[in-house]
PDB file of C-alpha atoms in Angstrom:
ATOM      1  CA  SER A  83      35.240 -50.129  34.588  1.00  0.00           C
ATOM      2  CA  GLU A  84      33.648 -50.266  37.997  1.00  0.00           C
ATOM      3  CA  LYS A  85      30.783 -47.847  38.581  1.00  0.00           C
ATOM      4  CA  ILE A  86      31.296 -44.978  40.984  1.00  0.00           C
ATOM      5  CA  PRO A  87      29.006 -45.394  44.043  1.00  0.00           C
ATOM      6  CA  GLN A  88      25.820 -43.403  43.696  1.00  0.00           C
ATOM      7  CA  GLU A  89      26.278 -41.546  46.916  1.00  0.00           C
ATOM      8  CA  TRP A  90      29.303 -39.762  45.457  1.00  0.00           C
ATOM      9  CA  ILE A  91      27.157 -37.900  43.049  1.00  0.00           C
ATOM     10  CA  TRP A  92      23.887 -37.842  45.056  1.00  0.00           C
ATOM     11  CA  CYS A  93      24.602 -34.351  46.303  1.00  0.00           C
ATOM     12  CA  LEU A  94      24.697 -32.978  42.772  1.00  0.00           C
ATOM     13  CA  PHE A  95      21.895 -34.910  41.032  1.00  0.00           C
ATOM     14  CA  VAL A  96      19.204 -35.173  43.652  1.00  0.00           C
ATOM     15  CA  PRO A  97      18.531 -31.365  43.860  1.00  0.00           C
ATOM     16  CA  VAL A  98      18.196 -31.201  40.098  1.00  0.00           C
ATOM     17  CA  VAL A  99      15.752 -34.076  40.136  1.00  0.00           C
ATOM     18  CA  GLY A 100      13.771 -32.617  42.974  1.00  0.00           C
ATOM     19  CA  LEU A 101      13.247 -29.217  41.358  1.00  0.00           C
ATOM     20  CA  GLY A 102      10.573 -29.105  38.720  1.00  0.00           C
ATOM     21  CA  GLY A 103      10.009 -32.777  38.104  1.00  0.00           C
ATOM     22  CA  ILE A 104      13.065 -33.774  36.133  1.00  0.00           C
ATOM     23  CA  MET A 105      13.388 -37.470  36.857  1.00  0.00           C
ATOM     24  CA  HIS A 106      16.499 -39.394  36.018  1.00  0.00           C
ATOM     25  CA  LYS A 107      14.267 -42.303  34.755  1.00  0.00           C
ATOM     26  CA  SER A 108      12.534 -40.010  32.279  1.00  0.00           C
ATOM     27  CA  SER A 109      12.848 -40.791  28.590  1.00  0.00           C
ATOM     28  CA  LYS A 110      13.837 -37.198  28.001  1.00  0.00           C
ATOM     29  CA  ARG A 111      17.587 -36.576  27.980  1.00  0.00           C
ATOM     30  CA  LEU A 112      18.737 -34.176  30.597  1.00  0.00           C
ATOM     31  CA  LYS A 113      21.308 -31.669  29.472  1.00  0.00           C
ATOM     32  CA  LEU A 114      23.537 -30.331  32.227  1.00  0.00           C
ATOM     33  CA  ILE A 115      26.300 -27.735  32.125  1.00  0.00           C
ATOM     34  CA  LEU A 116      29.018 -27.698  34.751  1.00  0.00           C
ATOM     35  CA  TYR A 117      30.399 -24.152  34.971  1.00  0.00           C
ATOM     36  CA  ALA A 118      33.510 -23.001  36.807  1.00  0.00           C
ATOM     37  CA  ALA A 119      35.390 -19.755  36.319  1.00  0.00           C
ATOM     38  CA  VAL A 120      38.750 -21.418  35.882  1.00  0.00           C
ATOM     39  CA  PRO A 121      41.386 -19.688  33.686  1.00  0.00           C
ATOM     40  CA  ASP A 122      41.926 -22.703  31.428  1.00  0.00           C
ATOM     41  CA  GLU A 123      39.020 -24.835  30.141  1.00  0.00           C
ATOM     42  CA  ASN A 124      41.307 -27.868  30.094  1.00  0.00           C
ATOM     43  CA  MET A 125      41.159 -27.839  33.905  1.00  0.00           C
ATOM     44  CA  LEU A 126      37.490 -28.853  33.697  1.00  0.00           C
ATOM     45  CA  HIS A 127      38.559 -32.174  32.153  1.00  0.00           C
ATOM     46  CA  GLN A 128      40.948 -33.094  34.930  1.00  0.00           C
ATOM     47  CA  GLY A 129      40.831 -34.078  38.547  1.00  0.00           C
ATOM     48  CA  PHE A 130      37.778 -33.164  40.576  1.00  0.00           C
ATOM     49  CA  TYR A 131      35.698 -31.885  37.711  1.00  0.00           C
ATOM     50  CA  LYS A 132      36.456 -34.879  35.579  1.00  0.00           C
ATOM     51  CA  ASP A 133      35.364 -37.211  38.438  1.00  0.00           C
ATOM     52  CA  GLU A 134      32.098 -35.294  38.931  1.00  0.00           C
ATOM     53  CA  ILE A 135      31.221 -35.578  35.203  1.00  0.00           C
ATOM     54  CA  ARG A 136      32.243 -39.222  35.042  1.00  0.00           C
ATOM     55  CA  GLY A 137      30.185 -40.062  38.135  1.00  0.00           C
ATOM     56  CA  ILE A 138      26.971 -38.588  36.756  1.00  0.00           C
ATOM     57  CA  LYS A 139      27.415 -40.083  33.325  1.00  0.00           C
ATOM     58  CA  SER A 140      28.174 -43.550  34.695  1.00  0.00           C
ATOM     59  CA  HIS A 141      24.838 -43.679  36.552  1.00  0.00           C
ATOM     60  CA  TYR A 142      22.395 -41.838  34.376  1.00  0.00           C
ATOM     61  CA  THR A 143      22.250 -42.857  30.738  1.00  0.00           C
ATOM     62  CA  ASN A 144      19.821 -40.080  29.917  1.00  0.00           C
ATOM     63  CA  VAL A 145      22.240 -37.324  30.927  1.00  0.00           C
ATOM     64  CA  ASP A 146      24.349 -35.241  28.566  1.00  0.00           C
ATOM     65  CA  MET A 147      26.876 -33.202  30.519  1.00  0.00           C
ATOM     66  CA  THR A 148      29.425 -30.697  29.378  1.00  0.00           C
ATOM     67  CA  ALA A 149      31.873 -28.424  31.253  1.00  0.00           C
ATOM     68  CA  THR A 150      32.705 -24.795  30.451  1.00  0.00           C
ATOM     69  CA  ASN A 151      34.356 -21.706  31.765  1.00  0.00           C
ATOM     70  CA  LYS A 152      32.635 -19.439  29.200  1.00  0.00           C
ATOM     71  CA  ILE A 153      29.689 -17.220  30.087  1.00  0.00           C
ATOM     72  CA  LYS A 154      28.599 -17.236  26.400  1.00  0.00           C
ATOM     73  CA  THR A 155      27.813 -20.938  26.761  1.00  0.00           C
ATOM     74  CA  ILE A 156      25.376 -20.098  29.590  1.00  0.00           C
ATOM     75  CA  VAL A 157      23.871 -17.397  27.349  1.00  0.00           C
ATOM     76  CA  ASN A 158      23.567 -19.330  24.113  1.00  0.00           C
ATOM     77  CA  GLY A 159      23.863 -22.994  25.027  1.00  0.00           C
ATOM     78  CA  HIS A 160      21.129 -25.603  25.055  1.00  0.00           C
ATOM     79  CA  TYR A 161      20.691 -27.063  28.567  1.00  0.00           C
ATOM     80  CA  ASP A 162      18.212 -27.892  31.300  1.00  0.00           C
ATOM     81  CA  ALA A 163      20.269 -27.036  34.371  1.00  0.00           C
ATOM     82  CA  VAL A 164      23.589 -25.496  35.398  1.00  0.00           C
ATOM     83  CA  ILE A 165      25.842 -26.638  38.223  1.00  0.00           C
ATOM     84  CA  SER A 166      28.021 -23.615  38.956  1.00  0.00           C
ATOM     85  CA  TYR A 167      31.158 -23.796  41.143  1.00  0.00           C
ATOM     86  CA  PHE A 168      32.400 -21.129  43.530  1.00  0.00           C
ATOM     87  CA  TYR A 169      29.863 -18.713  44.966  1.00  0.00           C
ATOM     88  CA  SER A 170      31.742 -15.537  44.187  1.00  0.00           C
ATOM     89  CA  TYR A 171      31.561 -16.258  40.471  1.00  0.00           C
ATOM     90  CA  SER A 172      28.078 -17.810  40.292  1.00  0.00           C
ATOM     91  CA  ALA A 173      25.912 -14.709  40.426  1.00  0.00           C
ATOM     92  CA  ILE A 174      26.063 -13.784  36.707  1.00  0.00           C
ATOM     93  CA  VAL A 175      25.592 -17.477  35.768  1.00  0.00           C
ATOM     94  CA  ALA A 176      22.622 -17.792  38.076  1.00  0.00           C
ATOM     95  CA  ILE A 177      21.003 -14.629  36.698  1.00  0.00           C
ATOM     96  CA  ILE A 178      21.403 -15.654  33.070  1.00  0.00           C
ATOM     97  CA  ALA A 179      20.172 -19.164  33.567  1.00  0.00           C
ATOM     98  CA  PHE A 180      17.252 -17.994  35.667  1.00  0.00           C
ATOM     99  CA  LEU A 181      16.152 -15.572  32.993  1.00  0.00           C
ATOM    100  CA  ARG A 182      16.281 -18.380  30.483  1.00  0.00           C
ATOM    101  CA  GLY A 183      14.046 -20.522  32.706  1.00  0.00           C
ATOM    102  CA  LYS A 184      16.786 -23.020  33.608  1.00  0.00           C
ATOM    103  CA  ARG A 185      17.552 -24.606  36.950  1.00  0.00           C
ATOM    104  CA  VAL A 186      20.667 -23.557  38.798  1.00  0.00           C
ATOM    105  CA  ILE A 187      22.714 -25.213  41.534  1.00  0.00           C
ATOM    106  CA  ALA A 188      25.670 -23.446  43.197  1.00  0.00           C
ATOM    107  CA  THR A 189      28.331 -25.443  45.028  1.00  0.00           C
ATOM    108  CA  GLY A 190      31.999 -25.585  45.893  1.00  0.00           C
ATOM    109  CA  GLY A 191      34.146 -24.653  48.903  1.00  0.00           C
ATOM    110  CA  ALA A 192      33.090 -21.457  50.638  1.00  0.00           C
ATOM    111  CA  GLU A 193      36.472 -19.956  51.355  1.00  0.00           C
ATOM    112  CA  GLN A 194      35.349 -16.743  49.685  1.00  0.00           C
ATOM    113  CA  LEU A 195      32.678 -16.284  52.341  1.00  0.00           C
ATOM    114  CA  PHE A 196      35.186 -16.084  55.293  1.00  0.00           C
ATOM    115  CA  ARG A 197      36.802 -12.744  56.053  1.00  0.00           C
ATOM    116  CA  GLU A 198      40.233 -14.247  56.685  1.00  0.00           C
ATOM    117  CA  PHE A 199      40.428 -15.505  53.104  1.00  0.00           C
ATOM    118  CA  ALA A 200      39.614 -12.114  51.555  1.00  0.00           C
ATOM    119  CA  PRO A 201      42.534  -9.778  50.537  1.00  0.00           C
ATOM    120  CA  ASP A 202      40.759  -6.747  51.973  1.00  0.00           C
ATOM    121  CA  SER A 203      37.453  -5.607  53.498  1.00  0.00           C
ATOM    122  CA  PHE A 204      36.022  -4.315  50.225  1.00  0.00           C
ATOM    123  CA  SER A 205      36.617  -7.659  48.403  1.00  0.00           C
ATOM    124  CA  TYR A 206      35.000  -9.479  51.300  1.00  0.00           C
ATOM    125  CA  PHE A 207      31.978  -7.164  51.137  1.00  0.00           C
ATOM    126  CA  LEU A 208      31.513  -7.743  47.411  1.00  0.00           C
ATOM    127  CA  ARG A 209      31.675 -11.507  47.979  1.00  0.00           C
ATOM    128  CA  ILE A 210      28.984 -11.346  50.633  1.00  0.00           C
ATOM    129  CA  ILE A 211      26.797  -9.336  48.244  1.00  0.00           C
ATOM    130  CA  ALA A 212      27.416 -11.796  45.439  1.00  0.00           C
ATOM    131  CA  PHE A 213      26.435 -14.736  47.653  1.00  0.00           C
ATOM    132  CA  ASN A 214      23.195 -13.139  48.714  1.00  0.00           C
ATOM    133  CA  LEU A 215      22.506 -12.225  45.088  1.00  0.00           C
ATOM    134  CA  ILE A 216      22.745 -15.799  43.950  1.00  0.00           C
ATOM    135  CA  LEU A 217      20.154 -16.778  46.586  1.00  0.00           C
ATOM    136  CA  LEU A 218      17.596 -14.837  44.574  1.00  0.00           C
ATOM    137  CA  PHE A 219      18.171 -16.884  41.425  1.00  0.00           C
ATOM    138  CA  VAL A 220      19.399 -20.401  42.303  1.00  0.00           C
ATOM    139  CA  ASP A 221      17.324 -23.402  43.101  1.00  0.00           C
ATOM    140  CA  ARG A 222      19.797 -24.865  45.575  1.00  0.00           C
ATOM    141  CA  VAL A 223      23.080 -23.922  47.237  1.00  0.00           C
ATOM    142  CA  LEU A 224      25.045 -26.996  48.253  1.00  0.00           C
ATOM    143  CA  ALA A 225      27.351 -26.523  51.186  1.00  0.00           C
ATOM    144  CA  VAL A 226      30.101 -29.188  51.261  1.00  0.00           C
ATOM    145  CA  SER A 227      31.052 -28.891  54.917  1.00  0.00           C
ATOM    146  CA  THR A 228      29.313 -28.117  58.224  1.00  0.00           C
ATOM    147  CA  SER A 229      31.309 -24.926  58.769  1.00  0.00           C
ATOM    148  CA  ASP A 230      30.440 -23.730  55.232  1.00  0.00           C
ATOM    149  CA  PHE A 231      26.780 -24.534  55.873  1.00  0.00           C
ATOM    150  CA  LEU A 232      26.756 -22.567  59.188  1.00  0.00           C
ATOM    151  CA  ARG A 233      28.609 -19.660  57.618  1.00  0.00           C
ATOM    152  CA  MET A 234      26.227 -19.412  54.705  1.00  0.00           C
ATOM    153  CA  ASN A 235      23.194 -19.391  57.005  1.00  0.00           C
ATOM    154  CA  ASP A 236      24.897 -16.705  59.150  1.00  0.00           C
ATOM    155  CA  ILE A 237      25.508 -14.329  56.244  1.00  0.00           C
ATOM    156  CA  ALA A 238      22.387 -15.042  54.215  1.00  0.00           C
ATOM    157  CA  LYS A 239      19.807 -12.252  54.447  1.00  0.00           C
ATOM    158  CA  PHE A 240      17.082 -14.429  52.915  1.00  0.00           C
ATOM    159  CA  GLY A 241      16.668 -17.705  51.041  1.00  0.00           C
ATOM    160  CA  ARG A 242      18.116 -19.858  53.801  1.00  0.00           C
ATOM    161  CA  HIS A 243      15.761 -22.679  52.792  1.00  0.00           C
ATOM    162  CA  LYS A 244      17.733 -23.048  49.603  1.00  0.00           C
ATOM    163  CA  ILE A 245      20.956 -23.898  51.427  1.00  0.00           C
ATOM    164  CA  GLU A 246      21.539 -27.595  51.957  1.00  0.00           C
ATOM    165  CA  LEU A 247      24.389 -29.545  53.572  1.00  0.00           C
ATOM    166  CA  ASN A 248      25.762 -32.146  51.224  1.00  0.00           C
ATOM    167  CA  PHE A 249      28.693 -34.493  51.417  1.00  0.00           C
ATOM    168  CA  HIS A 250      31.144 -35.177  48.556  1.00  0.00           C
ATOM    169  CA  SER A 251      32.967 -38.451  48.859  1.00  0.00           C
ATOM    170  CA  ALA A 252      36.379 -38.806  47.199  1.00  0.00           C
ATOM    171  CA  GLY A 253      36.243 -41.376  44.460  1.00  0.00           C
ATOM    172  CA  ASN A 254      39.880 -41.129  43.691  1.00  0.00           C
ATOM    173  CA  VAL A 255      41.089 -42.485  47.083  1.00  0.00           C
ATOM    174  CA  ASP A 256      40.913 -45.939  45.520  1.00  0.00           C
ATOM    175  CA  ASP A 257      43.785 -44.859  43.295  1.00  0.00           C
ATOM    176  CA  ILE A 258      46.019 -44.479  46.338  1.00  0.00           C
ATOM    177  CA  ASP A 259      47.428 -47.892  47.418  1.00  0.00           C
ATOM    178  CA  ASP A 260      47.649 -47.060  51.097  1.00  0.00           C
ATOM    179  CA  LEU A 261      44.029 -45.872  51.232  1.00  0.00           C
ATOM    180  CA  ILE A 262      41.998 -48.531  49.398  1.00  0.00           C
ATOM    181  CA  LEU A 263      38.764 -48.344  51.282  1.00  0.00           C
ATOM    182  CA  LYS A 264      37.856 -51.980  50.860  1.00  0.00           C
ATOM    183  CA  ASN A 265      40.881 -53.024  52.952  1.00  0.00           C
ATOM    184  CA  ASP A 266      40.479 -53.479  56.676  1.00  0.00           C
ATOM    185  CA  ARG A 267      41.907 -50.725  58.892  1.00  0.00           C
ATOM    186  CA  PRO A 268      42.174 -50.519  62.633  1.00  0.00           C
ATOM    187  CA  THR A 269      38.939 -49.750  64.407  1.00  0.00           C
ATOM    188  CA  GLY A 270      38.522 -46.042  64.893  1.00  0.00           C
ATOM    189  CA  SER A 271      40.763 -44.997  61.992  1.00  0.00           C
ATOM    190  CA  MET A 272      39.728 -42.074  59.904  1.00  0.00           C
ATOM    191  CA  ILE A 273      40.384 -40.608  56.417  1.00  0.00           C
ATOM    192  CA  THR A 274      39.695 -36.953  55.671  1.00  0.00           C
ATOM    193  CA  ILE A 275      40.482 -34.404  52.979  1.00  0.00           C
ATOM    194  CA  CYS A 276      41.841 -30.961  53.847  1.00  0.00           C
ATOM    195  CA  GLY A 277      43.789 -28.377  52.012  1.00  0.00           C
ATOM    196  CA  MET A 278      46.433 -27.303  54.526  1.00  0.00           C
ATOM    197  CA  ASP A 279      47.433 -24.070  52.955  1.00  0.00           C
ATOM    198  CA  SER A 280      46.507 -22.003  55.958  1.00  0.00           C
ATOM    199  CA  ARG A 281      45.772 -22.309  59.690  1.00  0.00           C
ATOM    200  CA  ASN A 282      42.266 -20.978  59.094  1.00  0.00           C
ATOM    201  CA  ASN A 283      41.469 -23.603  56.472  1.00  0.00           C
ATOM    202  CA  ILE A 284      42.565 -26.430  58.786  1.00  0.00           C
ATOM    203  CA  ALA A 285      40.175 -25.186  61.446  1.00  0.00           C
ATOM    204  CA  ARG A 286      37.373 -24.545  58.898  1.00  0.00           C
ATOM    205  CA  LYS A 287      37.587 -28.076  57.377  1.00  0.00           C
ATOM    206  CA  GLY A 288      37.362 -29.748  60.832  1.00  0.00           C
ATOM    207  CA  LEU A 289      40.862 -31.300  60.888  1.00  0.00           C
ATOM    208  CA  LEU A 290      41.537 -30.082  64.431  1.00  0.00           C
ATOM    209  CA  LYS A 291      38.332 -31.728  65.582  1.00  0.00           C
ATOM    210  CA  ALA A 292      39.345 -34.972  63.847  1.00  0.00           C
ATOM    211  CA  ILE A 293      42.682 -34.871  65.739  1.00  0.00           C
ATOM    212  CA  ASP A 294      40.851 -34.344  69.068  1.00  0.00           C
ATOM    213  CA  LEU A 295      38.567 -37.283  68.217  1.00  0.00           C
ATOM    214  CA  LEU A 296      41.546 -39.486  67.431  1.00  0.00           C
ATOM    215  CA  ALA A 297      43.096 -38.581  70.812  1.00  0.00           C
ATOM    216  CA  GLN A 298      39.928 -39.927  72.466  1.00  0.00           C
ATOM    217  CA  ILE A 299      39.994 -43.090  70.348  1.00  0.00           C
ATOM    218  CA  ILE A 300      43.657 -44.074  70.855  1.00  0.00           C
ATOM    219  CA  PRO A 301      43.303 -45.106  74.536  1.00  0.00           C
ATOM    220  CA  GLN A 302      40.763 -47.681  73.300  1.00  0.00           C
ATOM    221  CA  ASN A 303      42.822 -48.742  70.266  1.00  0.00           C
ATOM    222  CA  GLU A 304      46.467 -47.651  69.995  1.00  0.00           C
ATOM    223  CA  ALA A 305      46.561 -48.770  66.334  1.00  0.00           C
ATOM    224  CA  ALA A 306      43.899 -46.238  65.224  1.00  0.00           C
ATOM    225  CA  HIS A 307      45.230 -43.564  62.942  1.00  0.00           C
ATOM    226  CA  LEU A 308      44.120 -40.468  61.005  1.00  0.00           C
ATOM    227  CA  THR A 309      45.051 -40.091  57.331  1.00  0.00           C
ATOM    228  CA  VAL A 310      44.824 -36.668  55.711  1.00  0.00           C
ATOM    229  CA  ILE A 311      44.632 -36.344  51.945  1.00  0.00           C
TER     230      ILE A 311
END
């Protein structure tokens, strides 16, 4: 099968390589654990998580990568680094891995860090504490959008140098006939990804800005269009 472009996984692997001298060309096999607090471990072998693991394995032959939703794997497992998803749930993982001398990267969407996504003020307060707590123990926090990056820097009380803005490309768009990226599209056309479950999320993910940009492009090329996945 065709290899996934390296830039799709750059945001995950480069911080691991850059922290502590683990090089992907090393003869030593690098053992990674992808952790996410999902209710069913089978979810880690589908969709986004599956693509992340497939991307890393397809480019680095010296990487062994497993996915888990179990804290006991972080406590007892054999690994060099952890990639932990969702900041509200990463604190305990970061602490355990740090105490074991392992590297930790936290990533995922930052909905939990916005007040409008919290069910109440107390839950929001706890999430802010959890995020600042992980900054004590992680090596990198990867923000996946500009709004998330700015929000993280706004609420972080320390450790802002650990927060980096990274971009995840969507490998599975090639599976959608209308969106095959190698096909020509009208100049100025755009493709973006946005969960449209709420008005706040649409604004946070920059979709409204993309629409404004398209409005500026159309006078120059009426065939330009915006596709939202």
